[in-house]
mmCIF file of C-alpha atoms in Angstrom:
data_model
loop_
_atom_site.group_PDB
_atom_site.id
_atom_site.type_symbol
_atom_site.label_atom_id
_atom_site.label_comp_id
_atom_site.label_asym_id
_atom_site.label_seq_id
_atom_site.Cartn_x
_atom_site.Cartn_y
_atom_site.Cartn_z
ATOM 1 C CA MET A 18 -34.179 1.919 0.548
ATOM 2 C CA ASN A 19 -32.159 1.793 -2.639
ATOM 3 C CA GLU A 20 -28.661 0.577 -1.789
ATOM 4 C CA GLU A 21 -27.189 3.054 -4.271
ATOM 5 C CA ALA A 22 -28.324 5.826 -1.914
ATOM 6 C CA LEU A 23 -25.631 4.859 0.598
ATOM 7 C CA SER A 24 -22.679 7.244 0.722
ATOM 8 C CA THR A 25 -19.178 6.078 1.612
ATOM 9 C CA PHE A 26 -16.774 8.118 3.720
ATOM 10 C CA TYR A 27 -13.214 7.385 4.836
ATOM 11 C CA GLN A 28 -11.870 8.464 8.218
ATOM 12 C CA PRO A 29 -8.092 8.469 8.720
ATOM 13 C CA ILE A 30 -6.357 6.430 11.411
ATOM 14 C CA VAL A 31 -3.134 8.085 12.528
ATOM 15 C CA GLU A 32 -0.030 6.829 14.311
ATOM 16 C CA LEU A 33 0.031 8.924 17.481
ATOM 17 C CA SER A 34 3.819 8.981 17.834
ATOM 18 C CA THR A 35 4.586 10.170 14.294
ATOM 19 C CA GLY A 36 1.383 11.668 12.898
ATOM 20 C CA GLU A 37 1.546 9.407 9.850
ATOM 21 C CA THR A 38 -1.707 8.079 8.383
ATOM 22 C CA MET A 39 -1.631 4.271 8.587
ATOM 23 C CA GLY A 40 -5.036 3.681 7.036
ATOM 24 C CA HIS A 41 -8.717 4.562 6.884
ATOM 25 C CA GLU A 42 -12.001 3.191 8.144
ATOM 26 C CA ALA A 43 -14.751 2.979 5.530
ATOM 27 C CA LEU A 44 -18.089 4.319 6.788
ATOM 28 C CA ASN A 45 -21.240 3.773 4.739
ATOM 29 C CA ARG A 46 -24.024 6.194 5.593
ATOM 30 C CA PRO A 47 -27.719 6.180 4.600
ATOM 31 C CA PRO A 48 -29.411 9.394 3.428
ATOM 32 C CA ALA A 49 -31.213 11.590 5.934
ATOM 33 C CA SER A 50 -34.489 10.027 7.017
ATOM 34 C CA THR A 51 -37.266 10.653 9.506
ATOM 35 C CA LEU A 52 -37.223 6.928 10.319
ATOM 36 C CA PHE A 53 -33.513 6.657 11.125
ATOM 37 C CA HIS A 54 -32.008 9.619 12.936
ATOM 38 C CA SER A 55 -28.497 8.178 12.830
ATOM 39 C CA ALA A 56 -26.475 5.581 10.953
ATOM 40 C CA ASP A 57 -26.271 3.462 14.118
ATOM 41 C CA ILE A 58 -30.071 3.247 14.345
ATOM 42 C CA PHE A 59 -30.258 2.320 10.666
ATOM 43 C CA TYR A 60 -27.774 -0.538 11.001
ATOM 44 C CA GLU A 61 -29.327 -1.772 14.252
ATOM 45 C CA PHE A 62 -32.642 -2.030 12.419
ATOM 46 C CA ALA A 63 -31.072 -3.725 9.390
ATOM 47 C CA ALA A 64 -29.372 -6.313 11.624
ATOM 48 C CA LYS A 65 -32.800 -7.570 12.683
ATOM 49 C CA THR A 66 -34.037 -8.123 9.130
ATOM 50 C CA GLU A 67 -33.443 -10.717 6.426
ATOM 51 C CA TYR A 68 -31.491 -8.139 4.427
ATOM 52 C CA THR A 69 -28.569 -7.788 6.839
ATOM 53 C CA SER A 70 -26.265 -10.124 4.878
ATOM 54 C CA ARG A 71 -27.124 -8.488 1.559
ATOM 55 C CA LEU A 72 -26.564 -5.001 2.986
ATOM 56 C CA ASP A 73 -23.272 -6.011 4.570
ATOM 57 C CA ARG A 74 -21.962 -7.484 1.332
ATOM 58 C CA TYR A 75 -23.049 -4.402 -0.613
ATOM 59 C CA CYS A 76 -21.343 -2.059 1.872
ATOM 60 C CA ARG A 77 -18.185 -4.126 1.641
ATOM 61 C CA LYS A 78 -18.218 -3.924 -2.149
ATOM 62 C CA MET A 79 -18.831 -0.167 -2.172
ATOM 63 C CA SER A 80 -16.158 0.463 0.470
ATOM 64 C CA LEU A 81 -13.532 -1.319 -1.603
ATOM 65 C CA THR A 82 -14.621 -0.123 -5.046
ATOM 66 C CA ARG A 83 -14.935 3.543 -4.085
ATOM 67 C CA TYR A 84 -11.646 3.399 -2.189
ATOM 68 C CA VAL A 85 -9.711 2.141 -5.198
ATOM 69 C CA GLY A 86 -11.587 4.564 -7.444
ATOM 70 C CA SER A 87 -10.308 7.557 -5.494
ATOM 71 C CA ALA A 88 -7.251 9.245 -6.966
ATOM 72 C CA ALA A 89 -6.142 10.179 -3.439
ATOM 73 C CA VAL A 90 -5.376 6.564 -2.506
ATOM 74 C CA ALA A 91 -2.136 6.559 -4.503
ATOM 75 C CA GLY A 92 -0.717 9.183 -2.158
ATOM 76 C CA PHE A 93 -0.694 6.761 0.780
ATOM 77 C CA GLY A 94 1.538 4.154 -0.840
ATOM 78 C CA GLY A 95 1.047 0.427 -1.059
ATOM 79 C CA SER A 96 0.942 -0.276 2.672
ATOM 80 C CA ALA A 97 -2.064 1.806 3.768
ATOM 81 C CA LEU A 98 -4.802 -0.288 5.377
ATOM 82 C CA LEU A 99 -8.543 -0.168 4.809
ATOM 83 C CA PHE A 100 -10.799 -1.108 7.736
ATOM 84 C CA ILE A 101 -14.241 -2.357 6.691
ATOM 85 C CA ASN A 102 -17.035 -3.052 9.178
ATOM 86 C CA VAL A 103 -18.382 -6.600 9.204
ATOM 87 C CA SER A 104 -20.837 -8.259 11.576
ATOM 88 C CA PRO A 105 -19.831 -11.660 13.006
ATOM 89 C CA GLY A 106 -23.055 -13.232 11.734
ATOM 90 C CA VAL A 107 -22.250 -12.294 8.155
ATOM 91 C CA LEU A 108 -18.723 -13.680 8.406
ATOM 92 C CA ASN A 109 -20.283 -17.027 9.297
ATOM 93 C CA ASP A 110 -22.541 -16.831 6.244
ATOM 94 C CA GLU A 111 -21.499 -19.461 3.701
ATOM 95 C CA ARG A 112 -22.031 -16.948 0.898
ATOM 96 C CA TYR A 113 -19.427 -14.692 2.480
ATOM 97 C CA LYS A 114 -16.835 -17.471 2.528
ATOM 98 C CA SER A 115 -17.243 -18.274 -1.147
ATOM 99 C CA GLY A 116 -14.202 -16.224 -2.190
ATOM 100 C CA GLU A 117 -16.328 -13.302 -3.341
ATOM 101 C CA THR A 118 -14.253 -10.723 -1.467
ATOM 102 C CA VAL A 119 -10.912 -12.137 -2.609
ATOM 103 C CA SER A 120 -12.128 -12.127 -6.212
ATOM 104 C CA LEU A 121 -13.237 -8.508 -5.870
ATOM 105 C CA LEU A 122 -9.889 -7.509 -4.373
ATOM 106 C CA LYS A 123 -8.028 -9.200 -7.207
ATOM 107 C CA HIS A 124 -10.176 -7.337 -9.722
ATOM 108 C CA LEU A 125 -9.478 -4.037 -7.949
ATOM 109 C CA GLY A 126 -5.761 -4.653 -7.603
ATOM 110 C CA LEU A 127 -5.755 -4.862 -3.799
ATOM 111 C CA THR A 128 -4.309 -7.626 -1.663
ATOM 112 C CA PRO A 129 -6.110 -9.055 1.406
ATOM 113 C CA SER A 130 -3.133 -7.961 3.530
ATOM 114 C CA ARG A 131 -4.293 -4.358 3.095
ATOM 115 C CA VAL A 132 -7.809 -5.072 4.342
ATOM 116 C CA VAL A 133 -8.778 -5.265 8.017
ATOM 117 C CA LEU A 134 -12.114 -6.883 8.852
ATOM 118 C CA GLU A 135 -13.488 -4.779 11.704
ATOM 119 C CA LEU A 136 -15.922 -6.829 13.791
ATOM 120 C CA THR A 137 -18.871 -4.793 15.006
ATOM 121 C CA GLU A 138 -20.935 -5.560 18.109
ATOM 122 C CA ARG A 139 -24.291 -5.402 16.370
ATOM 123 C CA GLN A 140 -24.487 -9.167 16.753
ATOM 124 C CA ALA A 141 -23.113 -11.167 19.659
ATOM 125 C CA VAL A 142 -20.670 -14.024 19.221
ATOM 126 C CA HIS A 143 -22.027 -17.108 20.986
ATOM 127 C CA ASP A 144 -19.814 -19.897 19.639
ATOM 128 C CA TYR A 145 -16.313 -18.538 20.150
ATOM 129 C CA VAL A 146 -14.559 -21.776 19.231
ATOM 130 C CA GLY A 147 -16.438 -22.021 15.936
ATOM 131 C CA PHE A 148 -15.987 -18.338 15.153
ATOM 132 C CA GLU A 149 -12.271 -18.592 15.860
ATOM 133 C CA LYS A 150 -12.095 -21.190 13.074
ATOM 134 C CA THR A 151 -13.995 -18.820 10.782
ATOM 135 C CA LEU A 152 -11.444 -16.076 11.422
ATOM 136 C CA ALA A 153 -8.617 -18.532 10.757
ATOM 137 C CA HIS A 154 -10.103 -18.976 7.271
ATOM 138 C CA TYR A 155 -9.784 -15.249 6.575
ATOM 139 C CA ARG A 156 -6.371 -14.894 8.170
ATOM 140 C CA LYS A 157 -5.110 -17.696 5.951
ATOM 141 C CA GLN A 158 -6.108 -15.564 2.954
ATOM 142 C CA GLY A 159 -4.175 -12.595 4.343
ATOM 143 C CA PHE A 160 -6.894 -10.521 6.045
ATOM 144 C CA ARG A 161 -6.328 -9.016 9.474
ATOM 145 C CA ILE A 162 -8.925 -8.685 12.215
ATOM 146 C CA ALA A 163 -9.942 -5.746 14.405
ATOM 147 C CA VAL A 164 -12.400 -5.793 17.307
ATOM 148 C CA ASP A 165 -14.499 -2.630 17.410
ATOM 149 C CA ASP A 166 -15.823 -0.808 20.492
ATOM 150 C CA ALA A 167 -13.572 -2.546 23.025
ATOM 151 C CA GLY A 168 -14.341 -1.361 26.540
ATOM 152 C CA SER A 169 -18.110 -1.252 25.993
ATOM 153 C CA GLY A 170 -20.960 -3.575 25.068
ATOM 154 C CA TYR A 171 -21.168 -7.252 25.871
ATOM 155 C CA ASN A 172 -18.460 -9.925 25.941
ATOM 156 C CA SER A 173 -15.739 -7.415 25.048
ATOM 157 C CA LEU A 174 -12.957 -8.948 27.145
ATOM 158 C CA LYS A 175 -13.941 -12.488 26.186
ATOM 159 C CA THR A 176 -13.891 -11.424 22.546
ATOM 160 C CA LEU A 177 -10.318 -10.154 22.860
ATOM 161 C CA VAL A 178 -9.088 -13.334 24.531
ATOM 162 C CA TYR A 179 -10.723 -15.799 22.138
ATOM 163 C CA LEU A 180 -10.462 -13.985 18.810
ATOM 164 C CA LYS A 181 -6.935 -12.594 19.223
ATOM 165 C CA PRO A 182 -7.386 -9.580 16.922
ATOM 166 C CA GLU A 183 -4.467 -7.815 15.294
ATOM 167 C CA PHE A 184 -6.088 -4.500 16.267
ATOM 168 C CA ILE A 185 -8.149 -3.462 19.290
ATOM 169 C CA LYS A 186 -10.296 -0.379 18.666
ATOM 170 C CA LEU A 187 -11.203 1.359 21.908
ATOM 171 C CA ASP A 188 -14.758 2.648 22.123
ATOM 172 C CA LYS A 189 -15.220 6.409 22.193
ATOM 173 C CA SER A 190 -17.030 6.137 25.544
ATOM 174 C CA LEU A 191 -13.728 5.005 27.069
ATOM 175 C CA ILE A 192 -11.790 7.827 25.395
ATOM 176 C CA ARG A 193 -14.204 10.674 26.116
ATOM 177 C CA GLY A 194 -12.663 12.782 28.900
ATOM 178 C CA ILE A 195 -10.081 10.105 29.733
ATOM 179 C CA ASN A 196 -7.547 12.755 30.706
ATOM 180 C CA GLY A 197 -9.619 13.492 33.819
ATOM 181 C CA ASN A 198 -11.123 10.104 34.715
ATOM 182 C CA ILE A 199 -9.005 7.710 36.770
ATOM 183 C CA GLU A 200 -11.331 4.711 36.214
ATOM 184 C CA GLN A 201 -11.099 5.079 32.438
ATOM 185 C CA GLN A 202 -7.352 5.432 32.715
ATOM 186 C CA HIS A 203 -7.077 2.196 34.718
ATOM 187 C CA LEU A 204 -9.151 0.283 32.152
ATOM 188 C CA LEU A 205 -7.073 1.718 29.319
ATOM 189 C CA GLY A 206 -3.937 0.604 31.125
ATOM 190 C CA LEU A 207 -5.223 -2.957 31.483
ATOM 191 C CA ILE A 208 -6.114 -3.180 27.800
ATOM 192 C CA ARG A 209 -2.759 -1.684 26.860
ATOM 193 C CA GLU A 210 -0.926 -4.283 28.979
ATOM 194 C CA TYR A 211 -2.904 -7.089 27.351
ATOM 195 C CA ALA A 212 -2.156 -5.695 23.895
ATOM 196 C CA LEU A 213 1.578 -5.535 24.589
ATOM 197 C CA ALA A 214 1.603 -9.120 25.870
ATOM 198 C CA SER A 215 -0.369 -10.445 22.893
ATOM 199 C CA GLY A 216 1.275 -8.429 20.126
ATOM 200 C CA THR A 217 -1.914 -6.499 19.375
ATOM 201 C CA ARG A 218 -2.005 -2.839 18.292
ATOM 202 C CA VAL A 219 -4.413 -0.408 19.962
ATOM 203 C CA ILE A 220 -6.484 2.247 18.173
ATOM 204 C CA ALA A 221 -8.277 4.899 20.234
ATOM 205 C CA GLU A 222 -11.544 5.993 18.606
ATOM 206 C CA GLY A 223 -13.427 9.240 19.107
ATOM 207 C CA ILE A 224 -10.541 11.579 19.944
ATOM 208 C CA GLU A 225 -12.036 15.065 20.034
ATOM 209 C CA THR A 226 -9.934 17.184 22.389
ATOM 210 C CA GLU A 227 -6.255 18.000 22.671
ATOM 211 C CA ALA A 228 -6.324 16.919 26.320
ATOM 212 C CA GLU A 229 -7.520 13.445 25.319
ATOM 213 C CA LEU A 230 -4.873 13.257 22.606
ATOM 214 C CA LYS A 231 -2.084 14.300 24.965
ATOM 215 C CA TYR A 232 -3.054 11.659 27.519
ATOM 216 C CA LEU A 233 -3.223 8.921 24.878
ATOM 217 C CA GLN A 234 0.202 9.882 23.551
ATOM 218 C CA GLN A 235 1.640 9.780 27.067
ATOM 219 C CA ALA A 236 0.006 6.362 27.564
ATOM 220 C CA ALA A 237 1.818 5.123 24.418
ATOM 221 C CA ILE A 238 -1.359 4.182 22.547
ATOM 222 C CA ASP A 239 -0.418 3.152 19.020
ATOM 223 C CA TYR A 240 -3.022 4.841 16.825
ATOM 224 C CA GLY A 241 -5.841 7.354 17.011
ATOM 225 C CA GLN A 242 -9.045 8.130 15.153
ATOM 226 C CA GLY A 243 -11.546 10.939 15.674
ATOM 227 C CA TYR A 244 -12.593 14.399 14.597
ATOM 228 C CA LEU A 245 -9.488 15.994 16.138
ATOM 229 C CA VAL A 246 -7.141 14.015 13.883
ATOM 230 C CA GLY A 247 -9.349 13.683 10.810
ATOM 231 C CA ARG A 248 -13.013 13.826 9.837
ATOM 232 C CA PRO A 249 -14.667 11.303 7.509
ATOM 233 C CA GLU A 250 -14.325 12.445 3.898
ATOM 234 C CA SER A 251 -15.731 11.105 0.625
ATOM 235 C CA SER A 252 -12.151 10.678 -0.593
ATOM 236 C CA PRO A 253 -9.385 9.274 1.663
ATOM 237 C CA ALA A 254 -7.422 12.135 3.189
ATOM 238 C CA ALA A 255 -4.417 12.338 5.476
ATOM 239 C CA GLY A 256 -4.990 12.800 9.169
ATOM 240 C CA ARG A 257 -3.137 15.310 11.299
ATOM 241 C CA ILE A 258 -1.805 15.424 14.823
ATOM 242 C CA PRO A 259 -2.075 18.947 16.259
ATOM 243 C CA VAL A 260 0.874 20.132 18.322
ATOM 244 C CA VAL A 261 -0.135 19.689 21.957
ATOM 245 C CA VAL A 262 1.770 21.619 24.606
#
């Protein structure tokens, strides 16, 4: 597939207590295909090929370039964050650590402090001590780290303890129907307690109903993301918190 065929969308991340948009997650999507029925299937396939590093670097470049190229970005001020998805295996790639991203940011007029590297679970982390040193390299440059899909997949809790992310993004499977599921509520509470103790901010993904939103607000979750508060758009747009009674 031609890389130029990938489309980039930006989904707002909103502070649940104020309704203010704190940033956006960049989502790169392939065109419709009979081979890949969803973006997740496409990226799972790509992760098993020799092109995964090349694709990851291209998506990173497009996410940043198209973000800066949007006139709407100016409306969010100089503190809005951009979350870009990165697989742990690519972060360990020597080509990734060559300063390529920092050079691109400088060219685009962005600082690393406005970019959050969102670690996906497409590839497992096996050497946590070594990977922790890799993340220290990026933090030293000013990047922040987010762990995606917390509460699902493999090694999630171990990942939080060892990698000490600035942001924990809760998987949508934990958020779906949380207002009526006591087990999900207990797990959310444990993660929230850990986040408070470690100085980490929590982002709930996949918010789709007002009942879910109301529960998350009552649970004092920091930020939210999902169709209820803002759909992915080709140009960064502000999210919204509907009035929940």
